[in-house]
PDB file of C-alpha atoms in Angstrom:
ATOM      1  CA  MET A   1      22.239 -13.393 -25.438  1.00 42.00           C
ATOM      2  CA  ARG A   2      24.801 -15.338 -23.442  1.00 44.00           C
ATOM      3  CA  ILE A   3      24.584 -12.795 -20.610  1.00 45.00           C
ATOM      4  CA  ALA A   4      20.777 -12.980 -20.633  1.00 44.00           C
ATOM      5  CA  ALA A   5      20.868 -16.780 -20.484  1.00 45.00           C
ATOM      6  CA  CYS A   6      23.301 -16.690 -17.590  1.00 44.00           C
ATOM      7  CA  ALA A   7      21.089 -14.180 -15.814  1.00 44.00           C
ATOM      8  CA  ARG A   8      18.041 -16.399 -16.304  1.00 45.00           C
ATOM      9  CA  ARG A   9      19.931 -19.410 -14.970  1.00 48.00           C
ATOM     10  CA  ALA A  10      21.142 -17.416 -11.961  1.00 44.00           C
ATOM     11  CA  ALA A  11      17.648 -16.127 -11.291  1.00 42.00           C
ATOM     12  CA  GLY A  12      16.278 -19.663 -11.566  1.00 43.00           C
ATOM     13  CA  ALA A  13      18.885 -20.952  -9.138  1.00 43.00           C
ATOM     14  CA  LEU A  14      18.002 -18.207  -6.668  1.00 40.00           C
ATOM     15  CA  ILE A  15      14.306 -19.016  -6.948  1.00 37.00           C
ATOM     16  CA  LEU A  16      14.973 -22.734  -6.431  1.00 37.00           C
ATOM     17  CA  ALA A  17      17.157 -21.964  -3.419  1.00 40.00           C
ATOM     18  CA  TRP A  18      14.477 -19.686  -1.978  1.00 36.00           C
ATOM     19  CA  VAL A  19      11.800 -22.344  -2.517  1.00 35.00           C
ATOM     20  CA  ALA A  20      14.011 -24.987  -0.902  1.00 39.00           C
ATOM     21  CA  ASN A  21      14.717 -22.755   2.087  1.00 41.00           C
ATOM     22  CA  ALA A  22      11.038 -21.882   2.413  1.00 35.00           C
ATOM     23  CA  ALA A  23      10.092 -25.557   2.255  1.00 35.00           C
ATOM     24  CA  GLN A  24      12.686 -26.406   4.889  1.00 41.00           C
ATOM     25  CA  ALA A  25      11.440 -23.598   7.108  1.00 39.00           C
ATOM     26  CA  ALA A  26       7.886 -24.866   6.706  1.00 38.00           C
ATOM     27  CA  ALA A  27       9.009 -28.396   7.555  1.00 41.00           C
ATOM     28  CA  ASP A  28      10.852 -27.142  10.644  1.00 44.00           C
ATOM     29  CA  GLY A  29       7.790 -25.194  11.739  1.00 54.00           C
ATOM     30  CA  THR A  30       5.611 -28.254  11.294  1.00 90.00           C
ATOM     31  CA  ALA A  31       8.059 -30.349  13.304  1.00 96.00           C
ATOM     32  CA  ALA A  32       8.016 -27.764  16.089  1.00 96.00           C
ATOM     33  CA  GLU A  33       4.222 -27.720  16.094  1.00 96.00           C
ATOM     34  CA  ARG A  34       4.084 -31.499  16.303  1.00 97.00           C
ATOM     35  CA  GLY A  35       6.749 -31.335  18.990  1.00 97.00           C
ATOM     36  CA  GLU A  36       4.700 -28.956  21.108  1.00 97.00           C
ATOM     37  CA  TYR A  37       1.882 -31.502  21.094  1.00 97.00           C
ATOM     38  CA  VAL A  38       4.309 -34.242  22.163  1.00 98.00           C
ATOM     39  CA  PHE A  39       5.572 -31.856  24.855  1.00 98.00           C
ATOM     40  CA  ARG A  40       2.031 -31.413  26.197  1.00 97.00           C
ATOM     41  CA  ALA A  41       1.281 -35.137  26.097  1.00 97.00           C
ATOM     42  CA  ALA A  42       4.559 -35.896  27.886  1.00 97.00           C
ATOM     43  CA  GLY A  43       3.930 -33.406  30.708  1.00 94.00           C
ATOM     44  CA  CYS A  44       7.421 -31.922  30.485  1.00 96.00           C
ATOM     45  CA  ALA A  45       6.481 -28.527  31.917  1.00 95.00           C
ATOM     46  CA  ALA A  46       5.341 -29.850  35.291  1.00 93.00           C
ATOM     47  CA  CYS A  47       8.689 -31.473  36.109  1.00 95.00           C
ATOM     48  CA  HIS A  48      11.078 -29.060  34.405  1.00 97.00           C
ATOM     49  CA  THR A  49       9.565 -25.813  35.709  1.00 96.00           C
ATOM     50  CA  ASP A  50       9.977 -24.890  39.378  1.00 95.00           C
ATOM     51  CA  ALA A  51       6.703 -22.986  39.389  1.00 90.00           C
ATOM     52  CA  ASP A  52       6.290 -22.994  43.181  1.00 89.00           C
ATOM     53  CA  ASN A  53       9.487 -20.975  43.552  1.00 93.00           C
ATOM     54  CA  GLY A  54       9.028 -18.667  40.578  1.00 94.00           C
ATOM     55  CA  GLY A  55      11.286 -20.634  38.250  1.00 96.00           C
ATOM     56  CA  ALA A  56      11.354 -19.766  34.561  1.00 97.00           C
ATOM     57  CA  PHE A  57       9.605 -22.001  32.036  1.00 97.00           C
ATOM     58  CA  LEU A  58      11.595 -25.247  31.594  1.00 98.00           C
ATOM     59  CA  ALA A  59      14.619 -23.836  33.442  1.00 98.00           C
ATOM     60  CA  GLY A  60      14.602 -26.821  35.808  1.00 97.00           C
ATOM     61  CA  GLY A  61      15.286 -26.803  39.522  1.00 96.00           C
ATOM     62  CA  ARG A  62      12.184 -28.608  40.684  1.00 95.00           C
ATOM     63  CA  ARG A  63      12.938 -30.739  43.743  1.00 95.00           C
ATOM     64  CA  PHE A  64      11.923 -34.410  43.972  1.00 93.00           C
ATOM     65  CA  ALA A  65      12.524 -36.308  47.207  1.00 91.00           C
ATOM     66  CA  THR A  66      12.866 -40.075  46.735  1.00 90.00           C
ATOM     67  CA  PRO A  67      14.171 -43.028  48.799  1.00 88.00           C
ATOM     68  CA  PHE A  68      17.487 -42.620  46.939  1.00 91.00           C
ATOM     69  CA  GLY A  69      17.905 -38.923  47.737  1.00 93.00           C
ATOM     70  CA  VAL A  70      16.771 -35.595  46.334  1.00 95.00           C
ATOM     71  CA  PHE A  71      16.791 -35.008  42.593  1.00 96.00           C
ATOM     72  CA  HIS A  72      16.558 -31.620  40.876  1.00 97.00           C
ATOM     73  CA  SER A  73      15.129 -31.448  37.361  1.00 97.00           C
ATOM     74  CA  PRO A  74      17.469 -29.986  34.712  1.00 98.00           C
ATOM     75  CA  ASN A  75      17.194 -26.934  32.492  1.00 98.00           C
ATOM     76  CA  ILE A  76      15.855 -28.065  29.094  1.00 98.00           C
ATOM     77  CA  THR A  77      15.702 -24.663  27.407  1.00 98.00           C
ATOM     78  CA  PRO A  78      18.006 -24.076  24.400  1.00 98.00           C
ATOM     79  CA  HIS A  79      20.624 -22.237  26.459  1.00 98.00           C
ATOM     80  CA  ARG A  80      23.957 -23.478  25.138  1.00 97.00           C
ATOM     81  CA  GLU A  81      25.745 -23.590  28.494  1.00 98.00           C
ATOM     82  CA  HIS A  82      23.076 -24.414  31.053  1.00 98.00           C
ATOM     83  CA  GLY A  83      20.421 -26.062  28.873  1.00 98.00           C
ATOM     84  CA  ILE A  84      20.335 -28.296  25.809  1.00 98.00           C
ATOM     85  CA  GLY A  85      21.105 -25.664  23.173  1.00 98.00           C
ATOM     86  CA  ALA A  86      24.419 -27.291  22.236  1.00 98.00           C
ATOM     87  CA  TRP A  87      22.865 -30.742  21.808  1.00 98.00           C
ATOM     88  CA  SER A  88      22.222 -32.265  18.409  1.00 98.00           C
ATOM     89  CA  GLU A  89      18.886 -33.842  17.597  1.00 98.00           C
ATOM     90  CA  ALA A  90      20.482 -37.306  17.744  1.00 98.00           C
ATOM     91  CA  GLU A  91      21.914 -36.598  21.202  1.00 98.00           C
ATOM     92  CA  PHE A  92      18.525 -35.439  22.442  1.00 98.00           C
ATOM     93  CA  VAL A  93      16.731 -38.497  21.071  1.00 98.00           C
ATOM     94  CA  ALA A  94      19.307 -40.766  22.728  1.00 97.00           C
ATOM     95  CA  ALA A  95      18.852 -38.963  26.042  1.00 97.00           C
ATOM     96  CA  VAL A  96      15.063 -39.270  25.923  1.00 97.00           C
ATOM     97  CA  ARG A  97      14.805 -42.856  24.694  1.00 96.00           C
ATOM     98  CA  GLU A  98      17.976 -44.415  26.143  1.00 96.00           C
ATOM     99  CA  GLY A  99      18.853 -42.251  29.127  1.00 96.00           C
ATOM    100  CA  VAL A 100      22.286 -41.414  27.724  1.00 97.00           C
ATOM    101  CA  GLY A 101      23.315 -37.779  27.385  1.00 96.00           C
ATOM    102  CA  PRO A 102      26.115 -36.151  25.382  1.00 96.00           C
ATOM    103  CA  GLY A 103      29.504 -37.590  26.272  1.00 92.00           C
ATOM    104  CA  GLY A 104      28.000 -40.885  27.431  1.00 94.00           C
ATOM    105  CA  LYS A 105      26.457 -39.499  30.626  1.00 94.00           C
ATOM    106  CA  HIS A 106      23.965 -42.057  31.972  1.00 96.00           C
ATOM    107  CA  TYR A 107      20.892 -40.530  33.556  1.00 97.00           C
ATOM    108  CA  TYR A 108      19.108 -41.656  36.687  1.00 96.00           C
ATOM    109  CA  PRO A 109      15.775 -43.378  35.978  1.00 94.00           C
ATOM    110  CA  VAL A 110      13.971 -40.619  37.869  1.00 94.00           C
ATOM    111  CA  PHE A 111      14.066 -39.180  34.330  1.00 96.00           C
ATOM    112  CA  PRO A 112      11.374 -41.425  32.829  1.00 96.00           C
ATOM    113  CA  TYR A 113      13.343 -42.904  29.938  1.00 97.00           C
ATOM    114  CA  PRO A 114      12.189 -46.399  31.011  1.00 96.00           C
ATOM    115  CA  SER A 115       8.819 -45.247  29.604  1.00 97.00           C
ATOM    116  CA  TYR A 116      10.118 -42.818  26.980  1.00 97.00           C
ATOM    117  CA  ARG A 117      12.033 -45.727  25.405  1.00 97.00           C
ATOM    118  CA  LEU A 118       8.631 -46.605  23.913  1.00 97.00           C
ATOM    119  CA  MET A 119       8.408 -43.196  22.243  1.00 97.00           C
ATOM    120  CA  ARG A 120       8.641 -43.210  18.479  1.00 97.00           C
ATOM    121  CA  PRO A 121      11.950 -41.637  17.375  1.00 96.00           C
ATOM    122  CA  ALA A 122      10.028 -39.220  15.141  1.00 97.00           C
ATOM    123  CA  ASP A 123       8.085 -37.941  18.149  1.00 97.00           C
ATOM    124  CA  ALA A 124      11.316 -37.439  20.094  1.00 98.00           C
ATOM    125  CA  ALA A 125      12.816 -35.555  17.141  1.00 98.00           C
ATOM    126  CA  ASP A 126       9.741 -33.331  16.919  1.00 98.00           C
ATOM    127  CA  LEU A 127       9.970 -32.666  20.652  1.00 98.00           C
ATOM    128  CA  TYR A 128      13.553 -31.508  20.148  1.00 98.00           C
ATOM    129  CA  ALA A 129      12.387 -29.156  17.376  1.00 97.00           C
ATOM    130  CA  TYR A 130       9.853 -27.587  19.717  1.00 98.00           C
ATOM    131  CA  LEU A 131      12.262 -27.196  22.642  1.00 98.00           C
ATOM    132  CA  MET A 132      14.678 -25.340  20.375  1.00 98.00           C
ATOM    133  CA  THR A 133      11.986 -22.673  19.933  1.00 97.00           C
ATOM    134  CA  VAL A 134      11.394 -21.810  23.607  1.00 98.00           C
ATOM    135  CA  GLU A 135      13.162 -18.962  25.355  1.00 98.00           C
ATOM    136  CA  ALA A 136      16.660 -19.866  26.546  1.00 98.00           C
ATOM    137  CA  GLN A 137      17.203 -19.454  30.287  1.00 98.00           C
ATOM    138  CA  ALA A 138      20.649 -18.999  31.875  1.00 97.00           C
ATOM    139  CA  THR A 139      19.694 -21.017  34.960  1.00 97.00           C
ATOM    140  CA  PRO A 140      22.442 -23.405  36.128  1.00 97.00           C
ATOM    141  CA  ASN A 141      21.457 -26.954  36.949  1.00 97.00           C
ATOM    142  CA  ARG A 142      21.475 -27.969  40.602  1.00 95.00           C
ATOM    143  CA  GLU A 143      23.397 -30.999  41.803  1.00 94.00           C
ATOM    144  CA  HIS A 144      21.391 -33.956  43.065  1.00 95.00           C
ATOM    145  CA  GLU A 145      21.612 -34.725  46.778  1.00 95.00           C
ATOM    146  CA  LEU A 146      22.085 -38.483  46.843  1.00 94.00           C
ATOM    147  CA  ALA A 147      23.387 -41.011  49.313  1.00 86.00           C
ATOM    148  CA  LEU A 148      26.162 -43.465  48.506  1.00 86.00           C
ATOM    149  CA  PRO A 149      26.452 -45.331  46.201  1.00 88.00           C
ATOM    150  CA  PHE A 150      23.766 -43.602  44.138  1.00 89.00           C
ATOM    151  CA  ARG A 151      25.738 -40.396  43.691  1.00 87.00           C
ATOM    152  CA  PHE A 152      28.092 -42.289  41.356  1.00 90.00           C
ATOM    153  CA  ARG A 153      26.579 -42.445  37.886  1.00 91.00           C
ATOM    154  CA  PHE A 154      28.090 -45.815  37.015  1.00 90.00           C
ATOM    155  CA  VAL A 155      25.236 -47.352  39.039  1.00 94.00           C
ATOM    156  CA  ASN A 156      22.861 -46.143  36.300  1.00 95.00           C
ATOM    157  CA  ARG A 157      24.732 -48.167  33.686  1.00 95.00           C
ATOM    158  CA  VAL A 158      24.443 -51.260  35.891  1.00 95.00           C
ATOM    159  CA  TRP A 159      20.756 -50.552  36.597  1.00 95.00           C
ATOM    160  CA  LYS A 160      20.013 -50.307  32.877  1.00 95.00           C
ATOM    161  CA  TRP A 161      21.886 -53.511  32.104  1.00 94.00           C
ATOM    162  CA  LEU A 162      19.849 -55.351  34.714  1.00 95.00           C
ATOM    163  CA  PHE A 163      16.396 -53.832  34.342  1.00 94.00           C
ATOM    164  CA  LEU A 164      15.874 -51.602  31.298  1.00 93.00           C
ATOM    165  CA  ASP A 165      13.800 -53.078  28.488  1.00 89.00           C
ATOM    166  CA  ARG A 166      14.507 -51.931  24.920  1.00 83.00           C
ATOM    167  CA  GLY A 167      12.367 -51.181  21.904  1.00 84.00           C
ATOM    168  CA  GLU A 168       9.649 -48.727  20.975  1.00 87.00           C
ATOM    169  CA  PHE A 169       5.892 -49.055  21.364  1.00 94.00           C
ATOM    170  CA  SER A 170       4.299 -51.808  19.293  1.00 94.00           C
ATOM    171  CA  PRO A 171       0.516 -51.685  18.710  1.00 96.00           C
ATOM    172  CA  GLU A 172      -1.520 -54.742  19.599  1.00 96.00           C
ATOM    173  CA  PRO A 173      -3.190 -55.832  16.333  1.00 96.00           C
ATOM    174  CA  GLN A 174      -6.200 -57.393  18.072  1.00 96.00           C
ATOM    175  CA  ARG A 175      -7.011 -54.056  19.725  1.00 97.00           C
ATOM    176  CA  SER A 176      -8.722 -51.034  18.197  1.00 97.00           C
ATOM    177  CA  GLU A 177      -6.855 -48.034  16.846  1.00 98.00           C
ATOM    178  CA  GLN A 178      -8.337 -45.950  19.680  1.00 98.00           C
ATOM    179  CA  TRP A 179      -7.161 -48.411  22.348  1.00 98.00           C
ATOM    180  CA  ASN A 180      -3.645 -48.488  20.899  1.00 98.00           C
ATOM    181  CA  ARG A 181      -3.518 -44.700  20.759  1.00 98.00           C
ATOM    182  CA  GLY A 182      -4.531 -44.574  24.414  1.00 98.00           C
ATOM    183  CA  ALA A 183      -1.923 -47.185  25.300  1.00 98.00           C
ATOM    184  CA  TYR A 184       0.779 -45.156  23.552  1.00 98.00           C
ATOM    185  CA  LEU A 185      -0.248 -41.959  25.314  1.00 98.00           C
ATOM    186  CA  VAL A 186      -0.385 -43.616  28.749  1.00 98.00           C
ATOM    187  CA  ARG A 187       2.597 -45.951  28.554  1.00 97.00           C
ATOM    188  CA  ALA A 188       5.013 -43.946  26.384  1.00 97.00           C
ATOM    189  CA  LEU A 189       4.374 -40.209  26.101  1.00 97.00           C
ATOM    190  CA  GLY A 190       2.408 -39.700  29.313  1.00 97.00           C
ATOM    191  CA  HIS A 191       4.648 -42.144  31.252  1.00 97.00           C
ATOM    192  CA  CYS A 192       1.810 -42.528  33.766  1.00 97.00           C
ATOM    193  CA  GLY A 193       3.285 -45.697  35.200  1.00 96.00           C
ATOM    194  CA  GLU A 194       6.349 -43.839  36.466  1.00 95.00           C
ATOM    195  CA  CYS A 195       4.214 -42.296  39.219  1.00 93.00           C
ATOM    196  CA  HIS A 196       1.158 -44.560  39.428  1.00 95.00           C
ATOM    197  CA  THR A 197       2.980 -47.928  39.542  1.00 96.00           C
ATOM    198  CA  PRO A 198       4.794 -49.112  42.702  1.00 94.00           C
ATOM    199  CA  ARG A 199       8.518 -49.853  42.644  1.00 92.00           C
ATOM    200  CA  ASN A 200      10.718 -52.329  44.448  1.00 91.00           C
ATOM    201  CA  LEU A 201      13.686 -51.393  46.615  1.00 89.00           C
ATOM    202  CA  LEU A 202      15.870 -50.965  43.513  1.00 91.00           C
ATOM    203  CA  GLY A 203      13.464 -48.542  41.878  1.00 92.00           C
ATOM    204  CA  VAL A 204      12.129 -51.046  39.340  1.00 94.00           C
ATOM    205  CA  LEU A 205       8.456 -50.737  38.391  1.00 94.00           C
ATOM    206  CA  ASP A 206       6.285 -53.683  39.444  1.00 94.00           C
ATOM    207  CA  GLY A 207       4.776 -54.798  36.139  1.00 92.00           C
ATOM    208  CA  GLU A 208       2.154 -56.890  37.903  1.00 94.00           C
ATOM    209  CA  ARG A 209       0.854 -53.769  39.673  1.00 95.00           C
ATOM    210  CA  HIS A 210       0.700 -51.524  36.587  1.00 96.00           C
ATOM    211  CA  LEU A 211      -1.033 -48.244  37.537  1.00 97.00           C
ATOM    212  CA  ALA A 212      -2.303 -49.641  40.863  1.00 96.00           C
ATOM    213  CA  GLY A 213      -0.984 -46.636  42.796  1.00 95.00           C
ATOM    214  CA  THR A 214       1.659 -46.248  45.465  1.00 91.00           C
ATOM    215  CA  ALA A 215       1.442 -45.678  49.194  1.00 85.00           C
ATOM    216  CA  GLU A 216       4.370 -43.269  49.023  1.00 75.00           C
ATOM    217  CA  GLY A 217       5.508 -41.591  45.840  1.00 68.00           C
ATOM    218  CA  PRO A 218       7.892 -38.658  45.253  1.00 65.00           C
ATOM    219  CA  ASP A 219       7.935 -36.211  48.165  1.00 63.00           C
ATOM    220  CA  GLY A 220       6.105 -38.762  50.321  1.00 67.00           C
ATOM    221  CA  GLU A 221       2.701 -38.303  48.696  1.00 77.00           C
ATOM    222  CA  ALA A 222       0.428 -41.257  48.005  1.00 87.00           C
ATOM    223  CA  ILE A 223      -0.294 -41.723  44.291  1.00 92.00           C
ATOM    224  CA  PRO A 224      -3.782 -43.003  43.421  1.00 93.00           C
ATOM    225  CA  ASN A 225      -4.758 -46.256  41.793  1.00 96.00           C
ATOM    226  CA  ILE A 226      -5.975 -45.571  38.231  1.00 97.00           C
ATOM    227  CA  THR A 227      -6.995 -49.104  37.300  1.00 97.00           C
ATOM    228  CA  PRO A 228     -10.743 -49.804  37.011  1.00 97.00           C
ATOM    229  CA  HIS A 229     -10.966 -51.370  40.475  1.00 97.00           C
ATOM    230  CA  ARG A 230     -14.351 -50.274  41.839  1.00 95.00           C
ATOM    231  CA  ALA A 231     -13.266 -49.793  45.459  1.00 95.00           C
ATOM    232  CA  ASP A 232      -9.648 -48.660  45.140  1.00 95.00           C
ATOM    233  CA  GLY A 233      -9.391 -47.258  41.630  1.00 95.00           C
ATOM    234  CA  ILE A 234     -11.510 -45.567  38.972  1.00 96.00           C
ATOM    235  CA  GLY A 235     -13.923 -48.429  38.379  1.00 96.00           C
ATOM    236  CA  LYS A 236     -16.941 -46.251  39.182  1.00 96.00           C
ATOM    237  CA  TRP A 237     -15.853 -43.553  36.729  1.00 97.00           C
ATOM    238  CA  SER A 238     -17.306 -43.505  33.246  1.00 96.00           C
ATOM    239  CA  VAL A 239     -15.273 -42.777  30.125  1.00 96.00           C
ATOM    240  CA  SER A 240     -16.847 -39.315  30.066  1.00 96.00           C
ATOM    241  CA  ASP A 241     -15.861 -38.787  33.744  1.00 97.00           C
ATOM    242  CA  LEU A 242     -12.262 -39.574  32.848  1.00 97.00           C
ATOM    243  CA  ARG A 243     -12.306 -37.417  29.748  1.00 96.00           C
ATOM    244  CA  TRP A 244     -13.657 -34.485  31.786  1.00 97.00           C
ATOM    245  CA  TYR A 245     -11.032 -35.020  34.488  1.00 96.00           C
ATOM    246  CA  LEU A 246      -8.203 -35.008  31.947  1.00 97.00           C
ATOM    247  CA  GLU A 247      -9.549 -31.793  30.441  1.00 96.00           C
ATOM    248  CA  THR A 248     -10.442 -29.837  33.599  1.00 96.00           C
ATOM    249  CA  GLY A 249      -9.063 -31.666  36.633  1.00 95.00           C
ATOM    250  CA  GLY A 250     -12.607 -32.061  37.942  1.00 95.00           C
ATOM    251  CA  LEU A 251     -13.388 -35.288  39.813  1.00 92.00           C
ATOM    252  CA  PRO A 252     -16.840 -36.956  39.741  1.00 91.00           C
ATOM    253  CA  ASP A 253     -17.389 -35.982  43.408  1.00 90.00           C
ATOM    254  CA  GLY A 254     -16.914 -32.286  42.646  1.00 89.00           C
ATOM    255  CA  ASP A 255     -13.352 -32.043  43.967  1.00 90.00           C
ATOM    256  CA  PHE A 256     -10.364 -31.145  41.795  1.00 91.00           C
ATOM    257  CA  ALA A 257      -6.928 -32.598  41.123  1.00 89.00           C
ATOM    258  CA  GLY A 258      -4.159 -31.141  43.236  1.00 82.00           C
ATOM    259  CA  SER A 259      -0.404 -31.139  43.615  1.00 81.00           C
ATOM    260  CA  LEU A 260       1.697 -32.193  40.616  1.00 83.00           C
ATOM    261  CA  MET A 261      -1.271 -33.737  38.801  1.00 91.00           C
ATOM    262  CA  ALA A 262      -2.986 -30.368  38.620  1.00 92.00           C
ATOM    263  CA  GLU A 263       0.038 -29.011  36.759  1.00 91.00           C
ATOM    264  CA  VAL A 264       0.162 -32.053  34.464  1.00 93.00           C
ATOM    265  CA  ILE A 265      -3.453 -31.375  33.509  1.00 95.00           C
ATOM    266  CA  ASP A 266      -3.145 -27.592  33.220  1.00 93.00           C
ATOM    267  CA  GLU A 267       0.092 -27.619  31.215  1.00 90.00           C
ATOM    268  CA  GLY A 268      -0.461 -30.817  29.281  1.00 94.00           C
ATOM    269  CA  LEU A 269      -3.507 -33.067  29.220  1.00 96.00           C
ATOM    270  CA  SER A 270      -6.022 -30.238  29.003  1.00 96.00           C
ATOM    271  CA  GLN A 271      -4.402 -29.168  25.739  1.00 95.00           C
ATOM    272  CA  LEU A 272      -4.722 -32.517  23.998  1.00 97.00           C
ATOM    273  CA  THR A 273      -7.490 -33.241  21.539  1.00 97.00           C
ATOM    274  CA  ASP A 274     -10.811 -34.616  22.759  1.00 97.00           C
ATOM    275  CA  GLU A 275     -10.052 -37.743  20.743  1.00 98.00           C
ATOM    276  CA  ASP A 276      -6.769 -38.344  22.562  1.00 98.00           C
ATOM    277  CA  ARG A 277      -8.299 -37.767  25.986  1.00 98.00           C
ATOM    278  CA  GLU A 278     -11.027 -40.267  25.118  1.00 98.00           C
ATOM    279  CA  ALA A 279      -8.411 -42.760  23.912  1.00 98.00           C
ATOM    280  CA  ILE A 280      -6.628 -42.475  27.267  1.00 98.00           C
ATOM    281  CA  ALA A 281      -9.913 -43.051  29.084  1.00 98.00           C
ATOM    282  CA  VAL A 282     -10.791 -46.082  26.945  1.00 98.00           C
ATOM    283  CA  TYR A 283      -7.374 -47.637  27.594  1.00 98.00           C
ATOM    284  CA  LEU A 284      -7.516 -47.053  31.359  1.00 98.00           C
ATOM    285  CA  LYS A 285     -11.023 -48.478  31.646  1.00 97.00           C
ATOM    286  CA  ASP A 286      -9.882 -51.661  29.888  1.00 97.00           C
ATOM    287  CA  LEU A 287      -7.020 -52.425  32.278  1.00 97.00           C
ATOM    288  CA  PRO A 288      -7.209 -55.293  34.787  1.00 96.00           C
ATOM    289  CA  PRO A 289      -8.791 -53.965  38.007  1.00 97.00           C
ATOM    290  CA  LEU A 290      -6.152 -54.144  40.732  1.00 97.00           C
ATOM    291  CA  PRO A 291      -6.515 -53.422  44.454  1.00 95.00           C
ATOM    292  CA  GLY A 292      -4.117 -51.014  46.061  1.00 81.00           C
ATOM    293  CA  PRO A 293      -2.007 -49.216  46.742  1.00 71.00           C
ATOM    294  CA  ARG A 294      -0.054 -51.513  49.003  1.00 52.00           C
ATOM    295  CA  LYS A 295       2.454 -50.281  51.509  1.00 48.00           C
ATOM    296  CA  GLN A 296       6.152 -51.106  51.064  1.00 41.00           C
ATOM    297  CA  GLY A 297       6.705 -54.736  51.978  1.00 37.00           C
ATOM    298  CA  GLY A 298       2.943 -55.336  52.358  1.00 35.00           C
TER     299      GLY A 298
END
């Protein structure tokens, strides 16, 4: 009888352990699924895949020319040596939201942590869970090509101390749930302002010109005004025009998005829900209409 009781207890313990492991596996899978959605909303693939040169998915190497020099995006696959496979979840969340990598390495703000700081920590953790599921790529990271003094990373610590705001996204209670969802997608996950808002000579976004476009963005390309200004922005677009554009890249005049934005749509925005694309459109249409873009010093 004693042996039978012990056997039953052992069997029960095994069943409980199996159930616990299965539940944990299910939770991990759910986190990874949520993380893939965050990944799409954040447009990670467009910057971290050098598609023009046949680069592997998320293996980095994409070149970005800026006034401070040339930056190369890093490998964010789970390769333990060349990617982020050796990072903990906490280290990843700190990198995304604070611009600080393992070992206290301060990142350049070309990595959009000034916007990702608004990301909810749970979303950043889910993003980590998803990235751990993609195929690891043994692609070494390329060194940035920067002028003095920007090649020394201590300048990033100083830049953050002077200019980086802290804190995650806070909904505006007087606004609708849809508007706040759109604001979160545009300002935090989508980090649209990092390209569509002009910067000063120190690389700081001009908050008074939020999303008003730039005369010269990365690689020298002009970035359009996406405020509802009727002459310079998207003021003549309807919410349905915007929703269609975010899904297909099709403009109201029959043309299509090109360059990096085409990749952002193909790899990211087109795979969001209709509700989220509409929320983005509602938020953008409610912004102050601003003229622009203005040339540097204009």
